[in-house]
C-alpha cells in the first residue's frame, strides 16, 4: 500500500519502521523535524508538510501524543481533511478522547473520507517487536483495507465495532482498569501498614494469588519500594488519561465513581509535587490521607 | 499435637480432615451437631461442648463464619477463655474484624493464653487439597508451635507479624483488592457498552493483557455472561466483608475511598434484589446507574 | 406524671430540671454519682440504681451519650427491661443508632413495655431554655402519654411516625446535612483559595446569599478563621455520628456517597491529630488534600 | 460611559436595560438578531456586528451563555480582541470556566486591553430589579473604572481580587455549595424514607432549624413534592456547571470529592431521562440507587 505516516515519537517510529520493513511505500512526516533519519535509511521518504504527505496516499496513519495535535493535523489549513483524496482512509493510532474522534469521524465523512480508530496496547518495546494489541473501530470495508498492516504491528487485533470512537472507549476502559487497580493497591497497602504488617508480605500475597498478572506485579513492586522517581509513566500523563476517561463517561451520561476517586488521588499527587513521578505515586498520596506521611 | 477444632463448615471440615490425616490427636466440635461423621471415621473424637473440647488441649483452632460466632465461642460461659489452660493457643482461621481480634487477643493474654490469627486464602477446593495460603499473625513462639500444621493445610505461609490483627488486615486487604477490581470492571464494561462495543471484545482485551490473572478471568466472564444467579460468593457475604474492611480502616483512621464506592454498589445491588446473587452483580448495578437497565 | 430520668450530663440535667420545674414527680439516676445536686434542690429525688429508679414509674426517660450506655442501662441485670412494670414507657432522648433502637424496641415489646424515640435538636443552651426541637417516633398512644412534657422541653415537636427508629433516622439525617455542608464548604473554600481569592470574600458571598442560615454562618466563620482549637463539637464525636449514619444506611441498603466523602475527611482529620478539634477541621483536611498545607 | 453590550438573553437584556436607564451611551449586539427591540426604545443603539459595536467603546460588557460563545466573540475574526482599542476594558459577566478566562485575560493583555471578570449571583428577577450580587476580579484600576455601573446592576459587590479567574472561582464555588446541598438533601430524604418517615416531617425539621436559608427552603420543597417537571434550572445546565467546577479544580490540582458525587448523580439523572427536568431530580436518582424507585 502507499501509506502516509504522521507522528514519529517512540511509538510512531517503531510502528512506521515495521511497516516500511513490511515492503510498503511509506511517506513520513513529523511536526518537529529531524526524526525521520532511521526511517529514511529503511526506505521511507519524507514529506515537508501534511499536504505534501497526502499526495496519492490511500491511507494516512497518525500516531500523535494528544487530541490537540490530532485536531491540528486534521483540521488546520493544509491538513488531512483538505489534502486527502476522496475515498482515502485516516487511521488514528493514538489514544484519543471520544469527542475528538467523533468530531473527526463526522468531518472526514462529510468530504468522502473514512476515519478508522486503531489505538494500541503496549509500550515502545512491544511496538519494536510487533507485539502490540490493536483495537480497531470503523466501517468494515475500511478496517478490512487496513488489515494487511496489522500482522506487521501487533500480536492480536480486537474488534471494537463499526465506530472509531468504540476503539477509543476500549482503550480508555483498559486505562481505567489499570489506574484504578493502582489506586486500590495503594488503599490496600495503606491498610496493612496501619496494622504493622510488612508491605513485602502483602506484595507476596497479592502477586502470588488472585492477582498474579503483569499489572499487579509491576505496580506492587513500585509501591513497596516507593520507587516513584524513575517513572515508567508519569502522574501528569495519568491525569491526561483520567480526564479523557471521565470526559468519555460524561459525554455518555455514565457515572464512574472509582475513576473519580483515582483522579482525585492523581490531583493530590500533583499538588504534592508528583507530576513527573511514576503515576503509582497515588499510593503515597493515599497513605498521606491516612496520616502515613512519606 | 493434641488439638481441638471448632467449626465444621466446608472450610473447617476440609482443614480438620487434613490435620487428622497428618497424624494429630484431634477433638472436634460444631455448634450445630451432626457434622463430625467423616472426621470421626478418620480418627477424630467429638466433644459435646467447648469446655469438654478444651480439656488437655495445647492448641484449639477455630474456623467460624463470623465475628459473632467467634465471640460467642470465646467469651460465653464454658467458652475458650474460661476452659483453655494457661499457655494454650487459640488459632483463629476465620475472616474476622480487627476489633474482634484485638478484643480476643487482649482477653486471652490476660488469662495467660495466646491468640494466633491465621486466616486463609482459597476456597473449599483448595482446603481439600491442602493448597490454601495461610496468613499468620501472633507472637513468634506461638506461631512457631503451630508451624508443623501449616504444610498439611497450605501451599504457602505469609508472615503478617507479631499481632493477630495484622493477619486480619492482610486478609481484608486482599478482599478489598478483589471487591474493588470487580467494581472497576463493572465501570469499564459499562463504558464500552455505552459506545456500542461488544463486551466480549473487552473481555478479550483485559484477560489477554495486563490483567491475565484469576481474579479478572473469573469475574470478567461472569460479567459478560451476566451469570449472577449461580453465585460463587454472594453479594450479602461481600457486604459483610466490605463492612469489616471499612471498620478496620475506620478504627485505624484511614480513608478508603474506593472501598466506599464498592460498598455503595453492593448496597444498591441488594436494594435491587441481589442479596443472594453473585457479588459480581455490582457490575449490573453500575450499568443501572448509567441507564443501561438489565 | 411519675417519671424516672437517667443520664445527667449537660443535656440531661437541663431537660430534667425543666420537667421537675413543670411540677412532675421525678426520680433521677446517673451512673457516675454526684451529678444530681441541683436537681435535688429543685425537688427531685435520687435513686441509687436503675432498678430502684424504676419502682412505680410509668415513664423513664434516658438521655445517654452513646449506644453502649443505652444498651447497658436497658439490658443489664437490674436494667430497665427487667425492672420497669408492664405498660411502662421508655423514652430515649439520646442520639442512637437504628440497630440499637430496633433491638430495644423489640425487647421492650416482648415484656409489654413501650419504647418511644425522642432525640432532640439543639445544644445545651436550648435545653436550658426549653427551646429544643423534639423528634418523636413510637406508637401513637405512648407518644400521646408523653405529650404533656414536650412544651416544657422544646419549641416544636416533629412527628417521625410510629416507629422509634424513625426518630433516629430523622436525627441522623439532620446530622448528615450538617456534616456534609461543612465538608462541601471546605471544598468550596479550598477552590477559591487556589485561585488567590480572600476567603473572607467567599464567606460574605455565601452567608449573604442563598446560604444565610445558622449552619453556614457558624461554620464558614470557623473555617475562615481556622478556629479549630476551641471546639463546639469535636471531630471524634462527628465520626461517631457519621458511623451511626452510615450504619443506618447500610442496614437499609442505601448508598450515601456524600456521607462517605465526609467520613473519609473526618478520618483523615483524626489521622492528622484533629480528634479533639472542632469537626469543621475537615476543611483543613480538604485543603491539605490539595496541597494547601496548614 | 460609552459602553458596548453583547448578549441579550434574559439576564443580559435586564442588565443592559438598567445601564441604559442609568444614562449611559450603550450600543448593543446579539448574535441572534431581533432581541434589541425594548432596549432601542429605551435609547440604546444596535450594532450589526462585534467590530462595529467596538468602535469608540471604552468598555464592552459580555453576558453570554457559555465558554464557546465567549471565545467566539473574543477570538474570531472581527471579534473583541481585534476590534477593541488599546486601553479598552472587556467585562465578562457570564459564568465561565477558569481556563477560558485565563486564555482571554492573557490575550487581551497582549494587545493592551484588560479583562475584568464580573459574574453575578441571582436570577433574571434580581437582574430586573438591580439586586444581583456582583463578583469582581481584575486589575484595580480597571475594576474602579467599571464601578459606576455596579449600583445600577446589583445590591452588593464582592471583591475577588486582581485576577479575573478569581471571580469565576467564587461564582463556581457558590454553585458547588448549592449543587452539593441538593445532592445531600437527596441523600438525607432517602434515608428517612427508608425508615418510614413522612418526607414532610423532615422538610419541617431542616427548614425550621439550622438550614432555614433560601437554598434549602426552595429545594426541600421541590424534593418533597417531586416537582421536577417545571424546572427553575435544568439538570443539563447543572451538569455544565459541575463540569466547569471540576475543570477549575483539576486545573488547580485540587480534589473535590463531593463535587464528583454530585456530578455522578447529575449524569445518572440525565441517563434516566432527566436532562430537561429541574436539577433537584438528583434526589430521585439518589432514591433510585437505594431501590426507592419513582
PDB file of N, CA and C in Angstrom, chain B residues 208-282:
ATOM      1  N   UNK B 208      -6.466 -10.975  28.136  1.00  0.00           N
ATOM      2  CA  UNK B 208      -5.305 -11.339  27.326  1.00  0.00           C
ATOM      3  C   UNK B 208      -4.122 -10.423  27.530  1.00  0.00           C
ATOM      4  N   UNK B 209      -4.277  -9.428  28.404  1.00  0.00           N
ATOM      5  CA  UNK B 209      -3.196  -8.458  28.536  1.00  0.00           C
ATOM      6  C   UNK B 209      -2.704  -8.292  29.957  1.00  0.00           C
ATOM      7  N   UNK B 210      -2.779  -7.061  30.429  1.00  0.00           N
ATOM      8  CA  UNK B 210      -2.213  -6.731  31.736  1.00  0.00           C
ATOM      9  C   UNK B 210      -2.935  -7.423  32.880  1.00  0.00           C
ATOM     10  N   UNK B 211      -4.106  -7.951  32.626  1.00  0.00           N
ATOM     11  CA  UNK B 211      -4.940  -8.469  33.710  1.00  0.00           C
ATOM     12  C   UNK B 211      -5.215  -9.970  33.577  1.00  0.00           C
ATOM     13  N   UNK B 212      -4.252 -10.672  33.025  1.00  0.00           N
ATOM     14  CA  UNK B 212      -4.451 -12.114  32.817  1.00  0.00           C
ATOM     15  C   UNK B 212      -4.218 -12.878  34.121  1.00  0.00           C
ATOM     16  N   UNK B 213      -5.051 -12.543  35.117  1.00  0.00           N
ATOM     17  CA  UNK B 213      -4.937 -13.191  36.429  1.00  0.00           C
ATOM     18  C   UNK B 213      -6.288 -13.808  36.777  1.00  0.00           C
ATOM     19  N   UNK B 214      -6.276 -14.791  37.690  1.00  0.00           N
ATOM     20  CA  UNK B 214      -7.536 -15.470  38.035  1.00  0.00           C
ATOM     21  C   UNK B 214      -8.672 -14.511  38.408  1.00  0.00           C
ATOM     22  N   UNK B 215      -8.373 -13.467  39.188  1.00  0.00           N
ATOM     23  CA  UNK B 215      -9.421 -12.546  39.627  1.00  0.00           C
ATOM     24  C   UNK B 215     -10.165 -11.961  38.432  1.00  0.00           C
ATOM     25  N   UNK B 216      -9.432 -11.574  37.407  1.00  0.00           N
ATOM     26  CA  UNK B 216     -10.051 -10.932  36.261  1.00  0.00           C
ATOM     27  C   UNK B 216     -10.704 -11.943  35.326  1.00  0.00           C
ATOM     28  N   UNK B 217     -10.035 -13.068  35.123  1.00  0.00           N
ATOM     29  CA  UNK B 217     -10.611 -14.068  34.212  1.00  0.00           C
ATOM     30  C   UNK B 217     -11.960 -14.568  34.741  1.00  0.00           C
ATOM     31  N   UNK B 218     -11.999 -14.870  36.017  1.00  0.00           N
ATOM     32  CA  UNK B 218     -13.240 -15.380  36.622  1.00  0.00           C
ATOM     33  C   UNK B 218     -14.372 -14.363  36.499  1.00  0.00           C
ATOM     34  N   UNK B 219     -14.094 -13.134  36.917  1.00  0.00           N
ATOM     35  CA  UNK B 219     -15.194 -12.180  37.043  1.00  0.00           C
ATOM     36  C   UNK B 219     -15.547 -11.481  35.736  1.00  0.00           C
ATOM     37  N   UNK B 220     -14.584 -11.313  34.825  1.00  0.00           N
ATOM     38  CA  UNK B 220     -14.937 -10.752  33.516  1.00  0.00           C
ATOM     39  C   UNK B 220     -15.919 -11.688  32.804  1.00  0.00           C
ATOM     40  N   UNK B 221     -15.677 -12.984  32.943  1.00  0.00           N
ATOM     41  CA  UNK B 221     -16.580 -13.979  32.326  1.00  0.00           C
ATOM     42  C   UNK B 221     -17.992 -13.841  32.894  1.00  0.00           C
ATOM     43  N   UNK B 222     -18.083 -13.800  34.230  1.00  0.00           N
ATOM     44  CA  UNK B 222     -19.401 -13.683  34.876  1.00  0.00           C
ATOM     45  C   UNK B 222     -20.113 -12.413  34.425  1.00  0.00           C
ATOM     46  N   UNK B 223     -19.360 -11.318  34.334  1.00  0.00           N
ATOM     47  CA  UNK B 223     -19.967 -10.036  33.965  1.00  0.00           C
ATOM     48  C   UNK B 223     -20.452 -10.064  32.517  1.00  0.00           C
ATOM     49  N   UNK B 224     -19.635 -10.580  31.609  1.00  0.00           N
ATOM     50  CA  UNK B 224     -20.043 -10.637  30.204  1.00  0.00           C
ATOM     51  C   UNK B 224     -21.298 -11.499  30.051  1.00  0.00           C
ATOM     52  N   UNK B 225     -21.320 -12.616  30.765  1.00  0.00           N
ATOM     53  CA  UNK B 225     -22.470 -13.528  30.639  1.00  0.00           C
ATOM     54  C   UNK B 225     -23.641 -13.106  31.534  1.00  0.00           C
ATOM     55  N   UNK B 226     -23.452 -12.093  32.344  1.00  0.00           N
ATOM     56  CA  UNK B 226     -24.447 -11.714  33.354  1.00  0.00           C
ATOM     57  C   UNK B 226     -24.939 -12.959  34.109  1.00  0.00           C
ATOM     58  N   UNK B 227     -23.992 -13.774  34.481  1.00  0.00           N
ATOM     59  CA  UNK B 227     -24.300 -15.059  35.123  1.00  0.00           C
ATOM     60  C   UNK B 227     -24.300 -14.901  36.640  1.00  0.00           C
ATOM     61  N   UNK B 228     -25.239 -14.115  37.125  1.00  0.00           N
ATOM     62  CA  UNK B 228     -25.237 -13.758  38.539  1.00  0.00           C
ATOM     63  C   UNK B 228     -26.062 -14.716  39.397  1.00  0.00           C
ATOM     64  N   UNK B 229     -26.786 -15.611  38.756  1.00  0.00           N
ATOM     65  CA  UNK B 229     -27.760 -16.388  39.529  1.00  0.00           C
ATOM     66  C   UNK B 229     -27.227 -17.695  40.097  1.00  0.00           C
ATOM     67  N   UNK B 230     -25.980 -18.020  39.792  1.00  0.00           N
ATOM     68  CA  UNK B 230     -25.364 -19.218  40.367  1.00  0.00           C
ATOM     69  C   UNK B 230     -24.108 -18.753  41.104  1.00  0.00           C
ATOM     70  N   UNK B 231     -24.303 -18.155  42.271  1.00  0.00           N
ATOM     71  CA  UNK B 231     -23.213 -17.409  42.919  1.00  0.00           C
ATOM     72  C   UNK B 231     -22.084 -18.296  43.452  1.00  0.00           C
ATOM     73  N   UNK B 232     -20.855 -17.870  43.175  1.00  0.00           N
ATOM     74  CA  UNK B 232     -19.701 -18.444  43.847  1.00  0.00           C
ATOM     75  C   UNK B 232     -19.537 -17.824  45.231  1.00  0.00           C
ATOM     76  N   UNK B 233     -19.981 -16.590  45.358  1.00  0.00           N
ATOM     77  CA  UNK B 233     -19.892 -15.846  46.609  1.00  0.00           C
ATOM     78  C   UNK B 233     -20.981 -14.784  46.516  1.00  0.00           C
ATOM     79  N   UNK B 234     -21.812 -14.678  47.528  1.00  0.00           N
ATOM     80  CA  UNK B 234     -22.989 -13.813  47.383  1.00  0.00           C
ATOM     81  C   UNK B 234     -22.700 -12.349  47.710  1.00  0.00           C
ATOM     82  N   UNK B 235     -23.567 -11.496  47.207  1.00  0.00           N
ATOM     83  CA  UNK B 235     -23.486 -10.067  47.491  1.00  0.00           C
ATOM     84  C   UNK B 235     -23.572  -9.810  48.997  1.00  0.00           C
ATOM     85  N   UNK B 236     -24.414 -10.572  49.654  1.00  0.00           N
ATOM     86  CA  UNK B 236     -24.581 -10.406  51.092  1.00  0.00           C
ATOM     87  C   UNK B 236     -23.269 -10.684  51.841  1.00  0.00           C
ATOM     88  N   UNK B 237     -22.583 -11.744  51.428  1.00  0.00           N
ATOM     89  CA  UNK B 237     -21.287 -12.035  52.049  1.00  0.00           C
ATOM     90  C   UNK B 237     -20.256 -10.981  51.663  1.00  0.00           C
ATOM     91  N   UNK B 238     -20.353 -10.493  50.437  1.00  0.00           N
ATOM     92  CA  UNK B 238     -19.462  -9.417  50.017  1.00  0.00           C
ATOM     93  C   UNK B 238     -19.653  -8.179  50.888  1.00  0.00           C
ATOM     94  N   UNK B 239     -20.908  -7.878  51.189  1.00  0.00           N
ATOM     95  CA  UNK B 239     -21.180  -6.719  52.044  1.00  0.00           C
ATOM     96  C   UNK B 239     -20.618  -6.930  53.451  1.00  0.00           C
ATOM     97  N   UNK B 240     -20.712  -8.146  53.943  1.00  0.00           N
ATOM     98  CA  UNK B 240     -20.132  -8.447  55.258  1.00  0.00           C
ATOM     99  C   UNK B 240     -18.624  -8.142  55.237  1.00  0.00           C
ATOM    100  N   UNK B 241     -17.950  -8.590  54.198  1.00  0.00           N
ATOM    101  CA  UNK B 241     -16.518  -8.314  54.076  1.00  0.00           C
ATOM    102  C   UNK B 241     -16.248  -6.813  53.948  1.00  0.00           C
ATOM    103  N   UNK B 242     -17.024  -6.149  53.096  1.00  0.00           N
ATOM    104  CA  UNK B 242     -16.813  -4.711  52.895  1.00  0.00           C
ATOM    105  C   UNK B 242     -16.976  -3.964  54.221  1.00  0.00           C
ATOM    106  N   UNK B 243     -17.944  -4.374  55.004  1.00  0.00           N
ATOM    107  CA  UNK B 243     -18.136  -3.717  56.299  1.00  0.00           C
ATOM    108  C   UNK B 243     -16.969  -3.985  57.246  1.00  0.00           C
ATOM    109  N   UNK B 244     -16.429  -5.200  57.214  1.00  0.00           N
ATOM    110  CA  UNK B 244     -15.247  -5.488  58.045  1.00  0.00           C
ATOM    111  C   UNK B 244     -14.045  -4.641  57.604  1.00  0.00           C
ATOM    112  N   UNK B 245     -13.889  -4.512  56.301  1.00  0.00           N
ATOM    113  CA  UNK B 245     -12.771  -3.733  55.755  1.00  0.00           C
ATOM    114  C   UNK B 245     -12.888  -2.273  56.182  1.00  0.00           C
ATOM    115  N   UNK B 246     -14.083  -1.710  56.020  1.00  0.00           N
ATOM    116  CA  UNK B 246     -14.258  -0.300  56.359  1.00  0.00           C
ATOM    117  C   UNK B 246     -14.187  -0.076  57.862  1.00  0.00           C
ATOM    118  N   UNK B 247     -14.611  -1.056  58.644  1.00  0.00           N
ATOM    119  CA  UNK B 247     -14.474  -0.917  60.097  1.00  0.00           C
ATOM    120  C   UNK B 247     -12.999  -0.948  60.497  1.00  0.00           C
ATOM    121  N   UNK B 248     -12.217  -1.817  59.846  1.00  0.00           N
ATOM    122  CA  UNK B 248     -10.781  -1.871  60.135  1.00  0.00           C
ATOM    123  C   UNK B 248     -10.119  -0.545  59.769  1.00  0.00           C
ATOM    124  N   UNK B 249     -10.532   0.025  58.659  1.00  0.00           N
ATOM    125  CA  UNK B 249      -9.966   1.304  58.235  1.00  0.00           C
ATOM    126  C   UNK B 249     -10.382   2.419  59.182  1.00  0.00           C
ATOM    127  N   UNK B 250     -11.640   2.427  59.565  1.00  0.00           N
ATOM    128  CA  UNK B 250     -12.136   3.458  60.468  1.00  0.00           C
ATOM    129  C   UNK B 250     -11.413   3.388  61.811  1.00  0.00           C
ATOM    130  N   UNK B 251     -11.217   2.182  62.311  1.00  0.00           N
ATOM    131  CA  UNK B 251     -10.526   2.025  63.593  1.00  0.00           C
ATOM    132  C   UNK B 251      -9.082   2.524  63.512  1.00  0.00           C
ATOM    133  N   UNK B 252      -8.524   2.522  62.309  1.00  0.00           N
ATOM    134  CA  UNK B 252      -7.140   2.971  62.120  1.00  0.00           C
ATOM    135  C   UNK B 252      -7.067   4.382  61.539  1.00  0.00           C
ATOM    136  N   UNK B 253      -8.212   5.071  61.493  1.00  0.00           N
ATOM    137  CA  UNK B 253      -8.256   6.434  60.945  1.00  0.00           C
ATOM    138  C   UNK B 253      -7.709   6.513  59.528  1.00  0.00           C
ATOM    139  N   UNK B 254      -8.224   5.663  58.690  1.00  0.00           N
ATOM    140  CA  UNK B 254      -7.740   5.582  57.317  1.00  0.00           C
ATOM    141  C   UNK B 254      -8.895   5.707  56.333  1.00  0.00           C
ATOM    142  N   UNK B 255      -8.891   6.726  55.490  1.00  0.00           N
ATOM    143  CA  UNK B 255      -9.903   6.802  54.427  1.00  0.00           C
ATOM    144  C   UNK B 255      -9.629   5.725  53.370  1.00  0.00           C
ATOM    145  N   UNK B 256     -10.671   5.083  52.892  1.00  0.00           N
ATOM    146  CA  UNK B 256     -10.554   4.115  51.788  1.00  0.00           C
ATOM    147  C   UNK B 256     -11.630   4.435  50.758  1.00  0.00           C
ATOM    148  N   UNK B 257     -11.406   5.452  49.937  1.00  0.00           N
ATOM    149  CA  UNK B 257     -12.491   5.902  49.067  1.00  0.00           C
ATOM    150  C   UNK B 257     -12.978   4.865  48.063  1.00  0.00           C
ATOM    151  N   UNK B 258     -12.100   4.057  47.514  1.00  0.00           N
ATOM    152  CA  UNK B 258     -12.564   3.042  46.557  1.00  0.00           C
ATOM    153  C   UNK B 258     -13.432   2.001  47.248  1.00  0.00           C
ATOM    154  N   UNK B 259     -13.095   1.687  48.489  1.00  0.00           N
ATOM    155  CA  UNK B 259     -13.903   0.728  49.248  1.00  0.00           C
ATOM    156  C   UNK B 259     -15.314   1.280  49.458  1.00  0.00           C
ATOM    157  N   UNK B 260     -15.428   2.570  49.689  1.00  0.00           N
ATOM    158  CA  UNK B 260     -16.752   3.184  49.825  1.00  0.00           C
ATOM    159  C   UNK B 260     -17.572   3.033  48.553  1.00  0.00           C
ATOM    160  N   UNK B 261     -16.933   3.285  47.432  1.00  0.00           N
ATOM    161  CA  UNK B 261     -17.624   3.161  46.148  1.00  0.00           C
ATOM    162  C   UNK B 261     -18.137   1.733  45.967  1.00  0.00           C
ATOM    163  N   UNK B 262     -17.275   0.808  46.259  1.00  0.00           N
ATOM    164  CA  UNK B 262     -17.633  -0.615  46.108  1.00  0.00           C
ATOM    165  C   UNK B 262     -18.794  -0.973  47.043  1.00  0.00           C
ATOM    166  N   UNK B 263     -18.687  -0.557  48.296  1.00  0.00           N
ATOM    167  CA  UNK B 263     -19.774  -0.877  49.228  1.00  0.00           C
ATOM    168  C   UNK B 263     -21.090  -0.251  48.794  1.00  0.00           C
ATOM    169  N   UNK B 264     -21.049   0.956  48.288  1.00  0.00           N
ATOM    170  CA  UNK B 264     -22.293   1.577  47.809  1.00  0.00           C
ATOM    171  C   UNK B 264     -22.935   0.750  46.691  1.00  0.00           C
ATOM    172  N   UNK B 265     -22.123   0.189  45.821  1.00  0.00           N
ATOM    173  CA  UNK B 265     -22.689  -0.638  44.747  1.00  0.00           C
ATOM    174  C   UNK B 265     -23.241  -1.954  45.303  1.00  0.00           C
ATOM    175  N   UNK B 266     -22.589  -2.513  46.322  1.00  0.00           N
ATOM    176  CA  UNK B 266     -23.132  -3.714  46.958  1.00  0.00           C
ATOM    177  C   UNK B 266     -24.495  -3.403  47.579  1.00  0.00           C
ATOM    178  N   UNK B 267     -24.585  -2.271  48.270  1.00  0.00           N
ATOM    179  CA  UNK B 267     -25.856  -1.882  48.888  1.00  0.00           C
ATOM    180  C   UNK B 267     -26.937  -1.699  47.832  1.00  0.00           C
ATOM    181  N   UNK B 268     -26.579  -1.008  46.762  1.00  0.00           N
ATOM    182  CA  UNK B 268     -27.549  -0.807  45.683  1.00  0.00           C
ATOM    183  C   UNK B 268     -27.981  -2.138  45.066  1.00  0.00           C
ATOM    184  N   UNK B 269     -27.045  -3.054  44.922  1.00  0.00           N
ATOM    185  CA  UNK B 269     -27.380  -4.377  44.372  1.00  0.00           C
ATOM    186  C   UNK B 269     -28.381  -5.086  45.267  1.00  0.00           C
ATOM    187  N   UNK B 270     -28.141  -5.021  46.556  1.00  0.00           N
ATOM    188  CA  UNK B 270     -29.054  -5.679  47.493  1.00  0.00           C
ATOM    189  C   UNK B 270     -30.413  -4.981  47.470  1.00  0.00           C
ATOM    190  N   UNK B 271     -30.394  -3.660  47.400  1.00  0.00           N
ATOM    191  CA  UNK B 271     -31.652  -2.913  47.327  1.00  0.00           C
ATOM    192  C   UNK B 271     -32.462  -3.305  46.091  1.00  0.00           C
ATOM    193  N   UNK B 272     -31.758  -3.735  45.056  1.00  0.00           N
ATOM    194  CA  UNK B 272     -32.457  -4.158  43.835  1.00  0.00           C
ATOM    195  C   UNK B 272     -32.635  -5.672  43.768  1.00  0.00           C
ATOM    196  N   UNK B 273     -32.531  -6.331  44.912  1.00  0.00           N
ATOM    197  CA  UNK B 273     -32.884  -7.743  44.959  1.00  0.00           C
ATOM    198  C   UNK B 273     -31.741  -8.726  44.794  1.00  0.00           C
ATOM    199  N   UNK B 274     -30.496  -8.244  44.835  1.00  0.00           N
ATOM    200  CA  UNK B 274     -29.371  -9.119  44.518  1.00  0.00           C
ATOM    201  C   UNK B 274     -28.632  -9.732  45.693  1.00  0.00           C
ATOM    202  N   UNK B 275     -29.233  -9.745  46.887  1.00  0.00           N
ATOM    203  CA  UNK B 275     -28.503 -10.231  48.070  1.00  0.00           C
ATOM    204  C   UNK B 275     -27.922 -11.622  47.879  1.00  0.00           C
ATOM    205  N   UNK B 276     -28.693 -12.495  47.237  1.00  0.00           N
ATOM    206  CA  UNK B 276     -28.240 -13.887  47.086  1.00  0.00           C
ATOM    207  C   UNK B 276     -27.637 -14.168  45.716  1.00  0.00           C
ATOM    208  N   UNK B 277     -27.429 -13.107  44.924  1.00  0.00           N
ATOM    209  CA  UNK B 277     -26.756 -13.306  43.640  1.00  0.00           C
ATOM    210  C   UNK B 277     -25.240 -13.236  43.830  1.00  0.00           C
ATOM    211  N   UNK B 278     -24.508 -13.575  42.784  1.00  0.00           N
ATOM    212  CA  UNK B 278     -23.063 -13.455  42.835  1.00  0.00           C
ATOM    213  C   UNK B 278     -22.686 -11.986  43.044  1.00  0.00           C
ATOM    214  N   UNK B 279     -21.704 -11.771  43.876  1.00  0.00           N
ATOM    215  CA  UNK B 279     -21.342 -10.386  44.211  1.00  0.00           C
ATOM    216  C   UNK B 279     -20.821  -9.596  43.020  1.00  0.00           C
ATOM    217  N   UNK B 280     -20.564 -10.253  41.886  1.00  0.00           N
ATOM    218  CA  UNK B 280     -20.199  -9.522  40.671  1.00  0.00           C
ATOM    219  C   UNK B 280     -21.384  -8.754  40.102  1.00  0.00           C
ATOM    220  N   UNK B 281     -22.567  -8.950  40.682  1.00  0.00           N
ATOM    221  CA  UNK B 281     -23.750  -8.219  40.229  1.00  0.00           C
ATOM    222  C   UNK B 281     -23.596  -6.709  40.454  1.00  0.00           C
ATOM    223  N   UNK B 282     -22.579  -6.291  41.181  1.00  0.00           N
ATOM    224  CA  UNK B 282     -22.296  -4.847  41.252  1.00  0.00           C
ATOM    225  C   UNK B 282     -22.094  -4.274  39.854  1.00  0.00           C
TER     226      UNK B 282
END
